[in-house]
């Protein structure tokens, strides 16, 4: 079980696959392009769900559930939206043995369903705002797939809101982006760049898309959460109108926002190492694993049980009394990314202490059994903080500024990471950069700087600072 995995420097893609499988997160299935999420993986998703859902509800979000099928006529109501998704939708053409009168797609996203619902649900200004979210899976018929990063069916949440004014919709779009960013930084210990997508990269049918972009250990970018402002485009296509206080008919303004099981891939690729997964304490399903040494001795069994019970009041803690050797248990626990391990044997008990080992640094800390609760809180907090700082240091060390095109191309060829460069706003330059280097515009950061006057690609007057990168 705990045989070595491929080293990440040798082959990052293979390392990723090894970790996903050997940490017991997913498995292959006979269903092509889909994955089985195993208990260790699903427990991470449950923690993501719980924490995000709590943060959503603090801002007034309510959960609902929509059908998983969309009739073709409904999908086609908004032109840009259907064009964006048509190449990857899966169609249901039969019900039992009978061909359907109208084929239905399996939802790739649910804007059209929410719009159809809102068109009936919203009549008056008193019905607004609507701030709904659903937890579900969606289907996109991807050609190449990888566990958590790209699969034909994946789990996510999608929020869909309707507001009386454009200002309110814009405020909600930005608010949810910051909810995502704070969650990813505070809980997943992954630093992000907050910004706006260019028109080329924005969501199909959106007026504006905001994004958080994270950098993986191999220097590739991962789009980690997006929030879209639709203006009144969908409302006009679907006839979602309300009567305002002056009794005049108005269109609503809408937003949507989503985060997916991709974030588990991000955790692996930001924090993992050559011994396997490393989970930030705040998202880890098991924060502490107690490994008894000489577990056949009664005093060891009793002490381990007593310590487990005390710690269980504050932490998620497990004990490993299996018949494997301690060394085997250590590697297994490391592979699974459990943040800390406590070793307790007869000598420790005599000295009224135990040894705590941090998964991220391997540091061994001797702790008195009398203060185990306080010390574990300190160690887990320090680890959470250190993991964020380490990821940020790595990210910052892989951000490069390019002021002319030769420099841009050279950095893209020789290094991996984000390249910051000025852009004129013309899609032709984005296309040329992608063709020449494989990099796409990741975002126009909210915090703008002017590192040059001219576009890095064409030399015309620059409008925006853009983060560029190769992306998952
Ligand atoms: Zn240009």
Coordinates of C-alpha atoms and ligand atoms in Angstrom, one line a residue:
X1 CA 0.0 0.0 0.0
X2 CA 2.6 2.6 0.9
X3 CA 5.1 1.9 -1.9
X4 CA 6.8 5.0 -3.2
X5 CA 5.0 7.4 -5.4
X6 CA 6.5 9.2 -8.5
X7 CA 8.6 12.2 -7.4
X8 CA 6.8 15.5 -8.2
X9 CA 9.9 17.0 -9.8
X10 CA 10.3 14.0 -12.1
X11 CA 6.8 13.8 -13.5
X12 CA 4.2 16.1 -11.9
X13 CA 1.2 14.7 -13.7
X14 CA 2.1 11.1 -12.7
X15 CA 2.8 12.3 -9.1
X16 CA -0.7 13.8 -9.1
X17 CA -2.4 10.6 -10.3
X18 CA -0.4 8.6 -7.8
X19 CA -1.4 10.8 -4.9
X20 CA -5.1 10.8 -5.9
X21 CA -5.2 7.0 -6.0
X22 CA -2.9 6.1 -3.1
X23 CA -4.4 8.6 -0.7
X24 CA -7.7 6.9 -1.4
X25 CA -9.5 9.9 -2.8
X26 CA -10.9 8.5 -6.1
X27 CA -10.9 5.4 -8.2
X28 CA -11.5 4.6 -11.8
X29 CA -14.9 3.3 -12.9
X30 CA -16.3 1.6 -16.0
X31 CA -18.1 4.9 -16.8
X32 CA -15.7 6.6 -19.2
X33 CA -14.6 10.1 -18.2
X34 CA -16.2 9.9 -14.7
X35 CA -14.7 9.1 -11.3
X36 CA -15.7 7.4 -8.1
X37 CA -15.1 9.7 -5.1
X38 CA -14.0 7.4 -2.2
X39 CA -14.7 8.2 1.5
X40 CA -11.3 10.1 2.0
X41 CA -12.1 12.3 -1.0
X42 CA -15.8 12.8 -0.3
X43 CA -15.1 13.7 3.3
X44 CA -13.0 16.6 2.1
X45 CA -15.8 17.7 -0.2
X46 CA -18.3 17.5 2.7
X47 CA -16.0 19.8 4.7
X48 CA -15.8 22.3 1.8
X49 CA -19.6 22.1 1.5
X50 CA -20.2 22.7 5.2
X51 CA -17.9 25.7 5.4
X52 CA -18.9 27.3 2.2
X53 CA -22.6 26.8 2.9
X54 CA -22.2 28.4 6.3
X55 CA -20.4 31.4 4.7
X56 CA -23.1 31.7 2.0
X57 CA -25.9 31.7 4.5
X58 CA -24.3 34.4 6.5
X59 CA -24.9 36.6 3.4
X60 CA -28.5 35.6 3.1
X61 CA -28.3 32.7 0.6
X62 CA -31.0 30.1 0.6
X63 CA -30.7 26.6 -0.9
X64 CA -33.1 25.1 -3.5
X65 CA -33.0 22.3 -6.0
X66 CA -33.7 22.4 -9.7
X67 CA -34.4 19.6 -12.2
X68 CA -31.3 17.9 -13.8
X69 CA -32.8 18.0 -17.4
X70 CA -33.1 21.1 -19.6
X71 CA -35.4 21.0 -22.7
X72 CA -33.6 22.1 -25.8
X73 CA -35.9 25.1 -26.4
X74 CA -35.1 26.4 -22.9
X75 CA -31.4 26.1 -23.4
X76 CA -31.6 28.0 -26.6
X77 CA -33.3 31.1 -25.2
X78 CA -30.1 33.0 -24.6
X79 CA -27.9 32.9 -27.7
X80 CA -24.4 33.4 -26.3
X81 CA -25.1 30.9 -23.5
X82 CA -26.2 28.1 -25.8
X83 CA -23.2 28.7 -28.1
X84 CA -20.8 28.5 -25.2
X85 CA -22.2 25.2 -23.9
X86 CA -23.5 23.4 -27.1
X87 CA -20.2 21.6 -27.8
X88 CA -20.2 19.8 -24.4
X89 CA -23.8 19.0 -23.5
X90 CA -25.1 15.4 -23.2
X91 CA -28.5 14.8 -24.7
X92 CA -31.4 12.6 -23.5
X93 CA -33.3 11.5 -26.6
X94 CA -35.5 8.7 -25.3
X95 CA -37.8 8.1 -22.3
X96 CA -37.8 4.3 -21.9
X97 CA -38.4 3.0 -25.5
X98 CA -40.2 6.1 -26.8
X99 CA -38.3 8.9 -28.6
X100 CA -38.9 12.2 -26.9
X101 CA -40.8 14.9 -28.7
X102 CA -38.1 17.3 -27.6
X103 CA -34.7 16.2 -26.6
X104 CA -33.4 17.3 -23.2
X105 CA -29.8 18.0 -22.1
X106 CA -28.4 17.0 -18.7
X107 CA -27.6 20.3 -17.1
X108 CA -24.1 21.7 -17.8
X109 CA -25.1 24.6 -15.5
X110 CA -28.6 25.8 -14.5
X111 CA -28.9 29.5 -15.6
X112 CA -31.8 28.6 -17.9
X113 CA -33.7 26.6 -15.3
X114 CA -33.4 29.4 -12.7
X115 CA -34.5 31.9 -15.3
X116 CA -37.5 29.8 -16.3
X117 CA -38.4 29.5 -12.6
X118 CA -37.8 33.2 -11.8
X119 CA -40.0 34.3 -14.7
X120 CA -43.0 32.8 -12.9
X121 CA -41.8 33.4 -9.3
X122 CA -41.0 37.1 -9.6
X123 CA -43.8 39.6 -10.1
X124 CA -43.3 42.6 -7.8
X125 CA -40.4 44.5 -6.3
X126 CA -41.5 42.7 -3.0
X127 CA -40.3 39.4 -4.5
X128 CA -36.8 40.7 -4.8
X129 CA -34.0 39.9 -4.2
X130 CA -33.9 36.2 -4.8
X131 CA -30.6 34.8 -3.5
X132 CA -30.7 31.1 -4.2
X133 CA -28.1 28.3 -4.4
X134 CA -28.1 24.7 -5.2
X135 CA -25.6 21.9 -4.4
X136 CA -25.7 19.3 -7.3
X137 CA -23.7 17.7 -10.0
X138 CA -23.4 18.9 -13.6
X139 CA -22.4 17.2 -16.8
X140 CA -20.0 18.5 -19.5
X141 CA -18.9 16.1 -22.1
X142 CA -15.1 16.6 -21.8
X143 CA -12.8 14.8 -24.2
X144 CA -9.8 14.4 -21.9
X145 CA -10.4 13.9 -18.2
X146 CA -8.4 13.9 -14.9
X147 CA -9.7 13.2 -11.4
X148 CA -11.1 16.3 -9.8
X149 CA -9.6 18.7 -12.5
X150 CA -11.8 17.7 -15.4
X151 CA -14.4 15.0 -15.5
X152 CA -17.7 14.5 -17.4
X153 CA -19.7 14.7 -14.2
X154 CA -18.6 16.8 -11.3
X155 CA -20.0 18.2 -8.0
X156 CA -20.4 21.8 -7.4
X157 CA -22.6 24.6 -6.0
X158 CA -24.2 27.1 -8.3
X159 CA -25.7 30.3 -6.9
X160 CA -28.3 32.2 -9.0
X161 CA -29.6 35.6 -7.9
X162 CA -32.1 38.1 -9.1
X163 CA -32.1 41.8 -8.1
X164 CA -34.0 45.0 -8.7
X165 CA -31.1 47.1 -9.8
X166 CA -27.8 46.8 -11.7
X167 CA -25.9 48.1 -8.6
X168 CA -27.3 45.4 -6.4
X169 CA -26.4 42.7 -8.9
X170 CA -22.9 44.1 -9.2
X171 CA -22.4 44.2 -5.5
X172 CA -23.6 40.6 -5.1
X173 CA -21.2 39.4 -7.9
X174 CA -18.3 41.0 -6.1
X175 CA -19.4 39.9 -2.7
X176 CA -19.5 36.2 -3.7
X177 CA -16.1 36.4 -5.3
X178 CA -14.7 37.7 -2.0
X179 CA -16.5 34.9 -0.1
X180 CA -14.7 32.4 -2.3
X181 CA -11.4 34.1 -2.0
X182 CA -11.6 34.3 1.8
X183 CA -12.6 30.7 2.0
X184 CA -9.8 29.5 -0.2
X185 CA -7.2 31.5 1.6
X186 CA -8.4 31.0 5.2
X187 CA -9.5 27.4 5.0
X188 CA -7.7 25.8 2.1
X189 CA -4.5 27.9 2.8
X190 CA -4.2 28.7 -0.9
X191 CA -3.4 32.3 -1.9
X192 CA -5.4 33.7 -4.8
X193 CA -5.3 36.6 -7.2
X194 CA -8.7 38.3 -7.4
X195 CA -9.7 39.9 -10.7
X196 CA -11.9 40.2 -13.7
X197 CA -11.8 37.9 -16.8
X198 CA -11.3 39.5 -20.2
X199 CA -14.3 39.3 -22.6
X200 CA -12.6 36.4 -24.4
X201 CA -12.4 34.3 -21.2
X202 CA -15.7 35.4 -19.5
X203 CA -18.7 33.1 -19.0
X204 CA -21.1 32.5 -21.9
X205 CA -23.8 35.1 -21.6
X206 CA -22.2 37.1 -18.8
X207 CA -21.6 40.9 -18.9
X208 CA -18.7 40.5 -16.5
X209 CA -16.9 37.5 -14.9
X210 CA -14.8 37.8 -11.8
X211 CA -12.4 35.0 -10.9
X212 CA -9.9 33.9 -8.3
X213 CA -6.8 32.3 -9.8
X214 CA -4.4 30.1 -7.8
X215 CA -0.9 28.9 -8.8
X216 CA -0.2 25.1 -8.5
X217 CA 3.2 23.7 -7.4
X218 CA 4.2 23.1 -11.1
X219 CA 3.6 26.7 -12.0
X220 CA 0.3 26.2 -13.8
X221 CA -2.7 28.3 -12.9
X222 CA -6.0 26.9 -11.7
X223 CA -9.2 29.0 -12.0
X224 CA -10.7 28.4 -8.5
X225 CA -14.0 30.1 -8.4
X226 CA -16.0 32.4 -10.6
X227 CA -18.8 34.9 -10.1
X228 CA -20.8 36.4 -13.1
X229 CA -22.8 39.5 -13.5
X230 CA -25.4 38.9 -16.3
X231 CA -26.9 42.4 -16.2
X232 CA -30.5 42.1 -17.6
X233 CA -29.5 39.9 -20.6
X234 CA -31.0 36.7 -19.4
X235 CA -34.0 38.6 -17.9
X236 CA -34.8 40.0 -21.4
X237 CA -34.4 36.6 -23.1
X238 CA -36.6 34.9 -20.5
X239 CA -39.0 37.8 -19.7
X240 CA -38.2 38.1 -16.0
X241 CA -39.9 41.3 -15.1
X242 CA -41.3 42.9 -11.9
X243 CA -43.4 46.0 -11.2
X244 CA -41.5 48.6 -9.3
X245 CA -42.9 51.0 -6.6
X246 CA -44.2 53.3 -9.3
X247 CA -46.0 50.4 -10.9
X248 CA -43.7 50.3 -13.9
X249 CA -42.4 47.0 -15.4
X250 CA -38.7 46.5 -15.0
X251 CA -36.3 43.7 -15.9
X252 CA -34.3 42.1 -13.1
X253 CA -30.5 42.0 -12.9
X254 CA -28.9 38.6 -12.3
X255 CA -25.8 36.9 -11.1
X256 CA -24.4 33.4 -10.8
X257 CA -21.4 31.9 -9.1
X258 CA -19.8 28.5 -8.6
X259 CA -17.1 26.4 -7.0
X260 CA -16.5 22.8 -7.7
X261 CA -14.7 19.6 -6.6
X262 CA -11.7 21.0 -8.6
X263 CA -10.7 22.6 -5.3
X264 CA -9.7 19.2 -4.0
X265 CA -7.3 19.0 -7.0
X266 CA -6.0 22.4 -6.0
X267 CA -5.3 21.3 -2.4
X268 CA -3.4 18.3 -3.7
X269 CA -1.3 20.4 -6.2
X270 CA -0.5 23.3 -3.9
X271 CA 0.3 21.5 -0.7
X272 CA 1.2 17.9 -1.6
X273 CA 4.8 16.5 -1.5
X274 CA 6.7 13.4 -2.4
X275 CA 5.2 11.5 0.6
X276 CA 1.7 12.2 -0.6
X277 CA -1.2 14.5 0.3
X278 CA -0.9 17.3 2.9
X279 CA -4.2 18.6 4.1
X280 CA -4.6 22.0 5.8
X281 CA -5.9 21.4 9.3
X282 CA -9.1 23.4 8.8
X283 CA -10.3 21.2 5.9
X284 CA -8.8 17.8 7.0
X285 CA -11.5 15.2 7.8
X286 CA -9.1 13.7 10.4
X287 CA -6.8 16.3 12.0
X288 CA -5.0 14.0 14.4
X289 CA -4.1 10.3 14.1
X290 CA -2.9 8.7 17.3
X291 CA -0.5 5.8 16.7
X292 CA 0.2 3.6 19.7
X293 CA 3.7 2.1 20.1
X294 CA 3.7 -1.4 21.7
X295 CA -0.1 -1.5 21.5
X296 CA -0.2 -4.9 23.2
X297 CA 0.5 -3.2 26.5
X298 CA -2.6 -2.4 28.5
X299 CA -1.2 0.9 29.8
X300 CA -0.7 2.0 26.2
X301 CA -4.3 1.1 25.2
X302 CA -5.7 2.9 28.2
X303 CA -3.7 6.1 27.8
X304 CA -4.3 6.3 24.0
X305 CA -8.0 5.9 24.6
X306 CA -8.0 8.6 27.4
X307 CA -6.1 11.0 25.1
X308 CA -8.4 10.3 22.2
X309 CA -11.5 11.0 24.3
X310 CA -10.0 14.3 25.6
X311 CA -9.0 15.5 22.1
X312 CA -12.3 14.4 20.5
X313 CA -14.0 17.3 22.3
X314 CA -12.2 19.8 20.2
X315 CA -10.7 18.0 17.2
X316 CA -11.4 15.3 14.7
X317 CA -9.2 12.5 16.0
X318 CA -8.7 8.8 15.2
X319 CA -6.5 6.0 16.6
X320 CA -4.8 3.3 14.6
X321 CA -4.9 0.0 16.5
X322 CA -4.5 -2.1 13.3
X323 CA -2.0 -4.9 13.2
X324 CA 0.4 -3.0 10.8
X325 CA 3.8 -2.0 12.1
X326 CA 4.2 1.6 13.4
X327 CA 6.4 2.5 10.5
X328 CA 3.8 1.3 8.0
X329 CA 1.1 3.3 9.9
X330 CA 3.3 6.4 9.8
X331 CA 3.7 6.3 6.0
X332 CA 0.1 5.5 5.4
X333 CA -1.0 8.5 7.5
X334 CA 1.5 10.7 5.6
X335 CA 0.2 9.5 2.3
X336 CA -3.4 10.4 3.4
X337 CA -2.3 13.9 4.4
X338 CA -3.5 13.8 8.0
X339 CA -2.1 17.0 9.5
X340 CA -0.6 15.6 12.7
X341 CA 0.2 12.3 14.3
X342 CA 0.7 11.5 18.0
X343 CA 3.0 8.7 19.0
X344 CA 2.4 7.2 22.4
X345 CA 4.4 4.3 23.8
X346 CA 5.3 2.9 27.3
X347 CA 8.4 5.2 27.7
X348 CA 6.3 8.3 26.8
X349 CA 3.6 7.2 29.4
X350 CA 6.3 6.9 32.0
X351 CA 7.5 10.4 31.3
X352 CA 3.8 11.7 31.0
X353 CA 4.4 12.9 27.5
X354 CA 3.9 12.1 23.8
X355 CA 5.5 12.9 20.5
X356 CA 3.5 15.0 18.0
X357 CA 4.7 15.0 14.3
X358 CA 3.6 17.6 11.9
X359 CA 2.8 16.3 8.4
X360 CA 4.0 19.5 6.6
X361 CA 7.4 19.8 8.1
X362 CA 8.1 16.4 9.7
X363 CA 8.9 18.3 12.9
X364 CA 8.7 16.2 16.1
X365 CA 7.4 18.0 19.2
X366 CA 7.4 16.5 22.6
X367 CA 4.2 17.5 24.5
X368 CA 3.2 16.9 28.1
X369 CA 0.0 14.8 28.3
X370 CA -1.3 17.4 30.8
X371 CA -1.5 20.1 28.2
X372 CA -2.2 18.1 25.1
X373 CA -5.4 20.0 24.2
X374 CA -3.8 23.4 24.2
X375 CA -0.7 22.2 22.4
X376 CA -2.6 20.5 19.7
X377 CA -4.6 23.7 19.1
X378 CA -1.4 25.7 18.8
X379 CA 0.3 23.2 16.5
X380 CA -2.7 22.9 14.2
X381 CA -3.1 26.7 14.0
X382 CA 0.7 27.1 13.3
X383 CA 0.5 24.5 10.6
X384 CA -2.5 26.2 8.9
X385 CA -0.7 29.5 9.0
X386 CA 2.6 28.1 7.8
X387 CA 1.0 26.2 4.9
X388 CA -0.6 29.4 3.6
X389 CA 2.7 31.4 4.0
X390 CA 4.7 28.6 2.2
X391 CA 2.2 28.5 -0.6
X392 CA 2.3 32.3 -0.9
X393 CA 6.0 32.4 -0.9
X394 CA 6.1 29.8 -3.7
X395 CA 3.4 31.7 -5.7
X396 CA 5.2 35.1 -5.2
X397 CA 8.5 33.5 -6.3
X398 CA 6.8 32.4 -9.6
X399 CA 5.3 35.8 -10.6
X400 CA 7.3 37.5 -13.3
X401 CA 6.9 40.9 -15.0
X402 CA 7.4 41.2 -18.7
X403 CA 7.7 44.6 -20.4
X404 CA 8.2 43.5 -24.0
X405 CA 7.2 40.5 -26.1
X406 CA 10.6 38.9 -26.4
X407 CA 10.9 38.9 -22.6
X408 CA 7.3 37.6 -22.3
X409 CA 8.1 34.7 -24.7
X410 CA 11.4 33.9 -23.0
X411 CA 9.8 33.8 -19.5
X412 CA 7.0 31.5 -20.8
X413 CA 9.5 29.2 -22.4
X414 CA 12.0 29.0 -19.6
X415 CA 9.9 29.4 -16.4
X416 CA 6.6 28.4 -15.1
X417 CA 4.2 30.7 -13.2
X418 CA 2.2 33.8 -13.7
X419 CA 3.5 36.5 -16.0
X420 CA 2.3 40.0 -15.4
X421 CA 2.2 42.2 -18.5
X422 CA 0.2 45.1 -19.9
X423 CA -2.5 44.6 -22.5
X424 CA -4.2 46.9 -25.0
X425 CA -7.7 45.3 -24.6
X426 CA -7.7 43.7 -28.1
X427 CA -8.7 40.0 -28.4
X428 CA -6.3 39.6 -31.3
X429 CA -3.3 40.0 -28.8
X430 CA -4.8 37.4 -26.5
X431 CA -5.1 35.0 -29.4
X432 CA -1.6 35.7 -30.6
X433 CA -0.1 35.2 -27.1
X434 CA -2.0 31.9 -26.8
X435 CA -0.7 30.7 -30.2
X436 CA 2.9 31.8 -29.6
X437 CA 3.2 30.7 -25.9
X438 CA 0.2 28.5 -24.8
X439 CA -0.6 31.1 -22.1
X440 CA -4.1 32.6 -21.6
X441 CA -5.1 35.7 -19.8
X442 CA -6.0 34.5 -16.3
X443 CA -7.4 37.8 -15.0
X444 CA -7.1 41.6 -14.9
X445 CA -6.4 41.9 -11.1
X446 CA -8.6 44.3 -9.0
X447 CA -5.3 45.8 -7.8
X448 CA -4.1 47.4 -11.0
X449 CA -0.5 48.7 -11.6
X450 CA 1.0 50.2 -14.6
X451 CA 4.3 48.4 -15.2
X452 CA 4.6 49.7 -18.8
X453 CA 2.8 52.2 -21.1
X454 CA 2.3 49.8 -24.0
X455 CA 0.7 46.4 -24.8
X456 CA 3.3 43.6 -24.3
X457 CA 2.1 42.0 -27.6
X458 CA 1.3 44.8 -30.2
X459 CA 2.9 47.9 -28.7
X460 CA -0.3 49.9 -28.8
X461 CA -1.3 51.9 -25.7
X462 CA -1.9 49.6 -22.8
X463 CA -5.3 49.6 -20.9
X464 CA -4.9 46.9 -18.3
X465 CA -2.4 44.9 -16.3
X466 CA -3.1 41.2 -16.9
X467 CA -2.0 38.0 -15.2
X468 CA -1.1 35.4 -17.9
X469 CA -0.4 31.8 -17.4
X470 CA -0.8 28.2 -18.6
X471 CA -3.8 26.8 -17.0
X472 CA -5.4 23.5 -16.0
Ligands
LIG1 ZN1 -2.2 44.6 -27.9

